Each structure stands twice: as C-alpha cells, then as structure tokens.
JSON list of C-alpha atoms in Angstrom, two decimals:
[
{"chain": "B", "resi": 193, "resn": "SER", "atom": "CA", "xyz": [-3.86, 42.16, -24.60]},
{"chain": "B", "resi": 194, "resn": "VAL", "atom": "CA", "xyz": [-1.25, 39.39, -24.51]},
{"chain": "B", "resi": 195, "resn": "GLN", "atom": "CA", "xyz": [-1.97, 36.81, -21.82]},
{"chain": "B", "resi": 196, "resn": "PRO", "atom": "CA", "xyz": [0.56, 34.54, -20.13]},
{"chain": "B", "resi": 197, "resn": "LEU", "atom": "CA", "xyz": [0.55, 30.87, -21.03]},
{"chain": "B", "resi": 198, "resn": "GLU", "atom": "CA", "xyz": [0.01, 29.79, -17.44]},
{"chain": "B", "resi": 199, "resn": "GLY", "atom": "CA", "xyz": [-1.90, 26.52, -17.30]},
{"chain": "B", "resi": 200, "resn": "VAL", "atom": "CA", "xyz": [-1.11, 25.55, -20.87]},
{"chain": "B", "resi": 201, "resn": "ILE", "atom": "CA", "xyz": [1.82, 23.43, -19.80]},
{"chain": "B", "resi": 202, "resn": "ALA", "atom": "CA", "xyz": [2.36, 22.30, -16.21]},
{"chain": "B", "resi": 203, "resn": "GLN", "atom": "CA", "xyz": [6.09, 23.01, -16.07]},
{"chain": "B", "resi": 204, "resn": "SER", "atom": "CA", "xyz": [8.60, 25.29, -14.43]},
{"chain": "B", "resi": 205, "resn": "PRO", "atom": "CA", "xyz": [8.98, 28.74, -16.03]},
{"chain": "B", "resi": 206, "resn": "ARG", "atom": "CA", "xyz": [12.67, 27.79, -16.31]},
{"chain": "B", "resi": 207, "resn": "ALA", "atom": "CA", "xyz": [11.86, 24.80, -18.54]},
{"chain": "B", "resi": 208, "resn": "ALA", "atom": "CA", "xyz": [12.96, 25.31, -22.14]},
{"chain": "B", "resi": 209, "resn": "ASN", "atom": "CA", "xyz": [10.59, 24.88, -25.08]},
{"chain": "B", "resi": 210, "resn": "PRO", "atom": "CA", "xyz": [12.86, 24.26, -28.06]},
{"chain": "B", "resi": 211, "resn": "GLU", "atom": "CA", "xyz": [11.79, 25.73, -31.37]},
{"chain": "B", "resi": 212, "resn": "ARG", "atom": "CA", "xyz": [12.47, 24.26, -34.77]},
{"chain": "B", "resi": 213, "resn": "PRO", "atom": "CA", "xyz": [13.12, 27.43, -36.81]},
{"chain": "B", "resi": 214, "resn": "THR", "atom": "CA", "xyz": [13.84, 25.68, -40.11]},
{"chain": "B", "resi": 215, "resn": "VAL", "atom": "CA", "xyz": [10.87, 23.31, -39.69]},
{"chain": "B", "resi": 216, "resn": "ALA", "atom": "CA", "xyz": [8.21, 24.76, -37.37]},
{"chain": "B", "resi": 217, "resn": "THR", "atom": "CA", "xyz": [7.71, 26.46, -34.04]},
{"chain": "B", "resi": 218, "resn": "HIS", "atom": "CA", "xyz": [5.17, 26.41, -31.24]},
{"chain": "B", "resi": 219, "resn": "ALA", "atom": "CA", "xyz": [3.01, 29.19, -29.79]},
{"chain": "B", "resi": 220, "resn": "TYR", "atom": "CA", "xyz": [4.83, 29.37, -26.44]},
{"chain": "B", "resi": 221, "resn": "THR", "atom": "CA", "xyz": [7.34, 32.01, -25.36]},
{"chain": "B", "resi": 222, "resn": "ALA", "atom": "CA", "xyz": [10.38, 32.06, -23.08]},
{"chain": "B", "resi": 223, "resn": "ALA", "atom": "CA", "xyz": [9.57, 33.06, -19.49]},
{"chain": "B", "resi": 224, "resn": "PRO", "atom": "CA", "xyz": [10.02, 36.78, -18.70]},
{"chain": "B", "resi": 225, "resn": "GLY", "atom": "CA", "xyz": [13.56, 37.52, -17.59]},
{"chain": "B", "resi": 226, "resn": "PHE", "atom": "CA", "xyz": [14.91, 34.24, -19.00]},
{"chain": "B", "resi": 227, "resn": "ALA", "atom": "CA", "xyz": [16.96, 33.60, -22.13]},
{"chain": "B", "resi": 228, "resn": "GLU", "atom": "CA", "xyz": [17.26, 30.36, -24.08]},
{"chain": "B", "resi": 229, "resn": "LEU", "atom": "CA", "xyz": [20.04, 29.76, -26.62]},
{"chain": "B", "resi": 230, "resn": "GLU", "atom": "CA", "xyz": [19.31, 27.16, -29.25]},
{"chain": "B", "resi": 231, "resn": "GLN", "atom": "CA", "xyz": [21.77, 25.97, -31.84]},
{"chain": "B", "resi": 232, "resn": "GLY", "atom": "CA", "xyz": [21.77, 23.32, -34.47]},
{"chain": "B", "resi": 233, "resn": "ALA", "atom": "CA", "xyz": [23.31, 22.14, -37.70]},
{"chain": "B", "resi": 234, "resn": "ARG", "atom": "CA", "xyz": [21.59, 21.71, -41.03]},
{"chain": "B", "resi": 235, "resn": "ALA", "atom": "CA", "xyz": [22.62, 20.31, -44.39]},
{"chain": "B", "resi": 236, "resn": "PHE", "atom": "CA", "xyz": [21.16, 21.60, -47.65]},
{"chain": "B", "resi": 237, "resn": "GLY", "atom": "CA", "xyz": [21.49, 21.39, -51.41]},
{"chain": "B", "resi": 238, "resn": "VAL", "atom": "CA", "xyz": [19.71, 20.93, -54.73]},
{"chain": "B", "resi": 239, "resn": "ASP", "atom": "CA", "xyz": [21.42, 17.74, -55.86]},
{"chain": "B", "resi": 240, "resn": "GLY", "atom": "CA", "xyz": [22.34, 16.48, -52.38]},
{"chain": "B", "resi": 241, "resn": "PHE", "atom": "CA", "xyz": [22.52, 17.51, -48.76]},
{"chain": "B", "resi": 242, "resn": "GLY", "atom": "CA", "xyz": [26.33, 17.64, -48.92]},
{"chain": "B", "resi": 243, "resn": "GLU", "atom": "CA", "xyz": [26.31, 20.85, -50.99]},
{"chain": "B", "resi": 244, "resn": "GLY", "atom": "CA", "xyz": [26.12, 23.05, -47.93]},
{"chain": "B", "resi": 245, "resn": "THR", "atom": "CA", "xyz": [26.01, 23.05, -44.15]},
{"chain": "B", "resi": 246, "resn": "ALA", "atom": "CA", "xyz": [25.17, 25.70, -41.59]},
{"chain": "B", "resi": 247, "resn": "TRP", "atom": "CA", "xyz": [25.38, 26.23, -37.85]},
{"chain": "B", "resi": 248, "resn": "ASP", "atom": "CA", "xyz": [22.20, 28.09, -36.84]},
{"chain": "B", "resi": 249, "resn": "LEU", "atom": "CA", "xyz": [21.67, 30.03, -33.62]},
{"chain": "B", "resi": 250, "resn": "ASN", "atom": "CA", "xyz": [18.49, 31.31, -31.98]},
{"chain": "B", "resi": 251, "resn": "LEU", "atom": "CA", "xyz": [18.63, 33.39, -28.79]},
{"chain": "B", "resi": 252, "resn": "LYS", "atom": "CA", "xyz": [15.14, 33.72, -27.27]},
{"chain": "B", "resi": 253, "resn": "ILE", "atom": "CA", "xyz": [14.58, 36.35, -24.58]},
{"chain": "B", "resi": 254, "resn": "GLY", "atom": "CA", "xyz": [11.36, 36.47, -22.55]},
{"chain": "B", "resi": 255, "resn": "LEU", "atom": "CA", "xyz": [10.31, 40.13, -22.34]},
{"chain": "B", "resi": 256, "resn": "ARG", "atom": "CA", "xyz": [7.00, 39.69, -20.51]},
{"chain": "B", "resi": 257, "resn": "PRO", "atom": "CA", "xyz": [4.35, 36.97, -20.35]},
{"chain": "B", "resi": 258, "resn": "GLY", "atom": "CA", "xyz": [3.43, 36.07, -23.93]},
{"chain": "B", "resi": 259, "resn": "LEU", "atom": "CA", "xyz": [6.13, 38.22, -25.57]},
{"chain": "B", "resi": 260, "resn": "GLN", "atom": "CA", "xyz": [9.54, 37.00, -26.74]},
{"chain": "B", "resi": 261, "resn": "LEU", "atom": "CA", "xyz": [12.42, 38.65, -28.61]},
{"chain": "B", "resi": 262, "resn": "GLY", "atom": "CA", "xyz": [14.44, 36.39, -30.89]},
{"chain": "B", "resi": 263, "resn": "LEU", "atom": "CA", "xyz": [17.93, 37.02, -32.27]},
{"chain": "B", "resi": 264, "resn": "PHE", "atom": "CA", "xyz": [18.79, 34.40, -34.86]},
{"chain": "B", "resi": 265, "resn": "GLY", "atom": "CA", "xyz": [21.07, 33.64, -37.75]},
{"chain": "B", "resi": 266, "resn": "ALA", "atom": "CA", "xyz": [23.61, 31.41, -39.38]},
{"chain": "B", "resi": 267, "resn": "GLY", "atom": "CA", "xyz": [26.76, 31.69, -37.29]},
{"chain": "B", "resi": 268, "resn": "TYR", "atom": "CA", "xyz": [28.65, 29.70, -39.90]},
{"chain": "B", "resi": 269, "resn": "VAL", "atom": "CA", "xyz": [27.73, 28.64, -43.46]},
{"chain": "B", "resi": 270, "resn": "ARG", "atom": "CA", "xyz": [29.74, 26.34, -45.75]},
{"chain": "B", "resi": 271, "resn": "THR", "atom": "CA", "xyz": [28.98, 25.94, -49.43]},
{"chain": "B", "resi": 272, "resn": "GLY", "atom": "CA", "xyz": [31.06, 24.47, -52.23]},
{"chain": "B", "resi": 273, "resn": "ALA", "atom": "CA", "xyz": [32.40, 27.94, -52.99]},
{"chain": "B", "resi": 274, "resn": "ALA", "atom": "CA", "xyz": [32.89, 29.62, -49.60]},
{"chain": "B", "resi": 275, "resn": "ALA", "atom": "CA", "xyz": [32.53, 29.53, -45.84]},
{"chain": "B", "resi": 276, "resn": "GLY", "atom": "CA", "xyz": [31.79, 32.21, -43.26]},
{"chain": "B", "resi": 277, "resn": "LEU", "atom": "CA", "xyz": [29.11, 34.18, -41.43]},
{"chain": "B", "resi": 278, "resn": "GLY", "atom": "CA", "xyz": [25.56, 33.93, -42.79]},
{"chain": "B", "resi": 279, "resn": "ASP", "atom": "CA", "xyz": [22.58, 36.27, -42.51]},
{"chain": "B", "resi": 280, "resn": "GLY", "atom": "CA", "xyz": [21.14, 37.25, -39.12]},
{"chain": "B", "resi": 281, "resn": "GLY", "atom": "CA", "xyz": [17.84, 38.58, -37.95]},
{"chain": "B", "resi": 282, "resn": "VAL", "atom": "CA", "xyz": [15.37, 39.54, -35.26]},
{"chain": "B", "resi": 283, "resn": "SER", "atom": "CA", "xyz": [11.86, 38.30, -34.45]},
{"chain": "B", "resi": 284, "resn": "LEU", "atom": "CA", "xyz": [9.13, 39.17, -31.99]},
{"chain": "B", "resi": 285, "resn": "LYS", "atom": "CA", "xyz": [6.74, 36.40, -30.94]},
{"chain": "B", "resi": 286, "resn": "ALA", "atom": "CA", "xyz": [3.43, 37.46, -29.37]},
{"chain": "B", "resi": 287, "resn": "SER", "atom": "CA", "xyz": [1.26, 34.65, -28.01]},
{"chain": "B", "resi": 288, "resn": "ARG", "atom": "CA", "xyz": [-2.24, 34.37, -26.59]},
{"chain": "B", "resi": 289, "resn": "VAL", "atom": "CA", "xyz": [-3.94, 31.60, -24.66]},
{"chain": "B", "resi": 290, "resn": "LEU", "atom": "CA", "xyz": [-7.12, 30.22, -26.24]},
{"chain": "B", "resi": 291, "resn": "SER", "atom": "CA", "xyz": [-7.79, 27.59, -23.57]},
{"chain": "B", "resi": 292, "resn": "PRO", "atom": "CA", "xyz": [-5.81, 25.65, -20.97]},
{"chain": "B", "resi": 293, "resn": "ARG", "atom": "CA", "xyz": [-4.70, 23.33, -23.80]},
{"chain": "B", "resi": 294, "resn": "ALA", "atom": "CA", "xyz": [-4.26, 25.66, -26.80]},
{"chain": "B", "resi": 295, "resn": "ALA", "atom": "CA", "xyz": [-2.52, 28.90, -27.78]},
{"chain": "B", "resi": 296, "resn": "VAL", "atom": "CA", "xyz": [-1.88, 31.01, -30.87]},
{"chain": "B", "resi": 297, "resn": "ALA", "atom": "CA", "xyz": [1.01, 33.28, -31.77]},
{"chain": "B", "resi": 298, "resn": "VAL", "atom": "CA", "xyz": [2.13, 35.63, -34.49]},
{"chain": "B", "resi": 299, "resn": "VAL", "atom": "CA", "xyz": [5.83, 35.86, -35.32]},
{"chain": "B", "resi": 300, "resn": "PRO", "atom": "CA", "xyz": [7.00, 38.75, -37.51]},
{"chain": "B", "resi": 301, "resn": "ALA", "atom": "CA", "xyz": [10.71, 38.56, -38.37]},
{"chain": "B", "resi": 302, "resn": "VAL", "atom": "CA", "xyz": [13.32, 40.45, -40.37]},
{"chain": "B", "resi": 303, "resn": "THR", "atom": "CA", "xyz": [16.55, 38.96, -41.69]},
{"chain": "B", "resi": 304, "resn": "VAL", "atom": "CA", "xyz": [19.37, 41.35, -42.58]},
{"chain": "B", "resi": 305, "resn": "PRO", "atom": "CA", "xyz": [22.16, 40.67, -45.11]},
{"chain": "B", "resi": 306, "resn": "THR", "atom": "CA", "xyz": [25.12, 40.04, -42.80]},
{"chain": "B", "resi": 307, "resn": "GLY", "atom": "CA", "xyz": [26.40, 37.16, -44.96]},
{"chain": "B", "resi": 308, "resn": "ASP", "atom": "CA", "xyz": [28.36, 37.76, -48.16]},
{"chain": "B", "resi": 309, "resn": "ALA", "atom": "CA", "xyz": [25.81, 37.17, -50.95]},
{"chain": "B", "resi": 310, "resn": "GLY", "atom": "CA", "xyz": [28.52, 37.28, -53.62]},
{"chain": "B", "resi": 311, "resn": "ARG", "atom": "CA", "xyz": [30.10, 34.20, -52.04]},
{"chain": "B", "resi": 312, "resn": "GLY", "atom": "CA", "xyz": [26.75, 32.42, -51.52]},
{"chain": "B", "resi": 313, "resn": "LEU", "atom": "CA", "xyz": [26.63, 32.99, -47.76]},
{"chain": "B", "resi": 314, "resn": "GLY", "atom": "CA", "xyz": [23.52, 35.16, -47.63]},
{"chain": "B", "resi": 315, "resn": "ALA", "atom": "CA", "xyz": [20.52, 36.56, -49.49]},
{"chain": "B", "resi": 316, "resn": "GLY", "atom": "CA", "xyz": [22.07, 39.95, -50.24]},
{"chain": "B", "resi": 317, "resn": "ARG", "atom": "CA", "xyz": [18.96, 41.85, -49.12]},
{"chain": "B", "resi": 318, "resn": "THR", "atom": "CA", "xyz": [16.68, 42.38, -46.15]},
{"chain": "B", "resi": 319, "resn": "LEU", "atom": "CA", "xyz": [13.86, 39.83, -46.01]},
{"chain": "B", "resi": 320, "resn": "GLY", "atom": "CA", "xyz": [10.74, 39.62, -43.88]},
{"chain": "B", "resi": 321, "resn": "SER", "atom": "CA", "xyz": [8.27, 36.99, -42.76]},
{"chain": "B", "resi": 322, "resn": "LEU", "atom": "CA", "xyz": [4.99, 36.87, -40.87]},
{"chain": "B", "resi": 323, "resn": "VAL", "atom": "CA", "xyz": [4.07, 33.43, -39.54]},
{"chain": "B", "resi": 324, "resn": "GLY", "atom": "CA", "xyz": [0.94, 32.50, -37.62]},
{"chain": "B", "resi": 325, "resn": "VAL", "atom": "CA", "xyz": [1.17, 29.60, -35.15]},
{"chain": "B", "resi": 326, "resn": "PHE", "atom": "CA", "xyz": [-1.41, 27.35, -33.48]},
{"chain": "B", "resi": 327, "resn": "SER", "atom": "CA", "xyz": [-0.39, 24.88, -30.74]},
{"chain": "B", "resi": 328, "resn": "ALA", "atom": "CA", "xyz": [-2.57, 22.40, -28.88]},
{"chain": "B", "resi": 329, "resn": "ASP", "atom": "CA", "xyz": [-2.14, 19.61, -26.36]},
{"chain": "B", "resi": 330, "resn": "LEU", "atom": "CA", "xyz": [-4.28, 16.71, -27.59]},
{"chain": "B", "resi": 331, "resn": "PRO", "atom": "CA", "xyz": [-5.61, 13.66, -25.74]},
{"chain": "B", "resi": 332, "resn": "HIS", "atom": "CA", "xyz": [-3.36, 10.69, -24.95]},
{"chain": "B", "resi": 333, "resn": "GLY", "atom": "CA", "xyz": [-0.13, 12.73, -24.66]},
{"chain": "B", "resi": 334, "resn": "PHE", "atom": "CA", "xyz": [-0.09, 14.10, -28.23]},
{"chain": "B", "resi": 335, "resn": "HIS", "atom": "CA", "xyz": [0.82, 17.67, -29.15]},
{"chain": "B", "resi": 336, "resn": "PHE", "atom": "CA", "xyz": [0.04, 19.50, -32.41]},
{"chain": "B", "resi": 337, "resn": "ASP", "atom": "CA", "xyz": [1.66, 22.60, -33.97]},
{"chain": "B", "resi": 338, "resn": "ALA", "atom": "CA", "xyz": [0.63, 24.37, -37.18]},
{"chain": "B", "resi": 339, "resn": "ASN", "atom": "CA", "xyz": [2.60, 27.22, -38.81]},
{"chain": "B", "resi": 340, "resn": "ALA", "atom": "CA", "xyz": [1.62, 29.23, -41.89]},
{"chain": "B", "resi": 341, "resn": "GLY", "atom": "CA", "xyz": [2.52, 32.56, -43.44]},
{"chain": "B", "resi": 342, "resn": "PRO", "atom": "CA", "xyz": [4.51, 34.43, -46.07]},
{"chain": "B", "resi": 343, "resn": "MET", "atom": "CA", "xyz": [8.32, 34.20, -46.05]},
{"chain": "B", "resi": 344, "resn": "GLY", "atom": "CA", "xyz": [10.93, 35.95, -48.20]},
{"chain": "B", "resi": 345, "resn": "ILE", "atom": "CA", "xyz": [9.02, 39.23, -48.20]},
{"chain": "B", "resi": 346, "resn": "GLY", "atom": "CA", "xyz": [11.25, 41.69, -50.06]},
{"chain": "B", "resi": 347, "resn": "ALA", "atom": "CA", "xyz": [12.59, 39.26, -52.65]},
{"chain": "B", "resi": 348, "resn": "GLY", "atom": "CA", "xyz": [9.87, 39.54, -55.25]},
{"chain": "B", "resi": 349, "resn": "SER", "atom": "CA", "xyz": [6.84, 37.32, -54.75]},
{"chain": "B", "resi": 350, "resn": "PRO", "atom": "CA", "xyz": [6.84, 35.94, -51.17]},
{"chain": "B", "resi": 351, "resn": "GLN", "atom": "CA", "xyz": [6.77, 32.18, -50.70]},
{"chain": "B", "resi": 352, "resn": "TRP", "atom": "CA", "xyz": [4.03, 30.67, -48.56]},
{"chain": "B", "resi": 353, "resn": "PHE", "atom": "CA", "xyz": [5.33, 28.54, -45.69]},
{"chain": "B", "resi": 354, "resn": "THR", "atom": "CA", "xyz": [3.21, 25.82, -44.07]},
{"chain": "B", "resi": 355, "resn": "SER", "atom": "CA", "xyz": [4.27, 23.25, -41.50]},
{"chain": "B", "resi": 356, "resn": "LEU", "atom": "CA", "xyz": [2.24, 20.77, -39.47]},
{"chain": "B", "resi": 357, "resn": "GLY", "atom": "CA", "xyz": [3.74, 18.84, -36.57]},
{"chain": "B", "resi": 358, "resn": "LEU", "atom": "CA", "xyz": [2.41, 16.06, -34.37]},
{"chain": "B", "resi": 359, "resn": "ALA", "atom": "CA", "xyz": [4.42, 14.74, -31.42]},
{"chain": "B", "resi": 360, "resn": "HIS", "atom": "CA", "xyz": [3.89, 12.33, -28.56]},
{"chain": "B", "resi": 361, "resn": "GLY", "atom": "CA", "xyz": [5.27, 12.95, -25.09]},
{"chain": "B", "resi": 362, "resn": "GLY", "atom": "CA", "xyz": [6.68, 9.43, -24.75]},
{"chain": "B", "resi": 363, "resn": "VAL", "atom": "CA", "xyz": [6.11, 6.89, -22.04]},
{"chain": "B", "resi": 364, "resn": "GLY", "atom": "CA", "xyz": [7.33, 8.89, -19.03]},
{"chain": "B", "resi": 365, "resn": "PRO", "atom": "CA", "xyz": [10.46, 10.29, -17.43]},
{"chain": "B", "resi": 366, "resn": "VAL", "atom": "CA", "xyz": [13.81, 8.98, -18.65]},
{"chain": "B", "resi": 367, "resn": "GLY", "atom": "CA", "xyz": [16.68, 8.41, -16.28]}
]
C-alpha cells in the first residue's frame, strides 16, 4: 500500500515541492486536497537554444497520501516555423516511504498530440513514459534525487532517461 511521506520532510502539508519535469523530479507528492501549479520557460535547439522556446505548465493535485495526479503540457511553443499550443499529458505519481529520510516513487505518464505536429509544435502521436524516482535527505543539509526510466514509448525504440541531482539547503532562512 502507498504510505504518506510524513516524517520525510518536517514541513507544512501546504508547502510546495517544485518538480523539474524537463530535468528531474523528486519522490514526494502534493498533499491530499491541495493543488500546485508550476510553470516555466525553456529554450531548445540543435544548433542553438534560440531555435525554440516553450512555456511549460504542470498542475499537481494531491489525491491521497502518496498519490498525485499531474496535468502537464506546453501551453505555448515557438519554433522558427510556427507558434501555438504544444502537446499535453497526464501523469500519476505513486510514492512510498523507505525511511524517515528516503522515499521512492513511480511515475507513469502519457502525452497526447494536442500540438500541431505538421507545424513542429508537437510529436504527432501519443507517447508514454515510466520513470522510477529515488529521493534522500543526506547529512549536512544535502538532498539527492535519482530518476531513470524509458521515455518516448510509442515512437519506435524508447529512449532511456537518467537524471541525478544533488542540492544543498543553503545556510538558513532568507528574509
């Protein structure tokens, strides 16, 4: 059964835990009954980052302890040829506590072709992913996240995604 992440982080259930969907994520979920809206901009390209930009959105909804629904997508994509709505999708993150300092999660997701593939604004097909996540609070204020799993399922041979992240909590409260 899915267990709540109580004790993993000493924080209010209303505190947000931002994800980094184009880089990595953590094993924690939004509190039940709460929603978090994340948004960000990214630049991309083969020859340079100026070839395209996107405004990405991620709405996380806490369904119950350890279970989160995600609605995500590119609200706006600009390439050299076109601009408009990109692809959107849905994910379900299920997490489990391993210890008071560590948790794991599995995040299956499906992206649907809401962007115009002919204009370069989307993939033109439904794609899936299945990412496993490990998160741990380390000594001396460090935190570690590892993500791995197949992405692009449905577009031929899936690509393997791996991301490792190490962060430090800083020196204390700011402000």
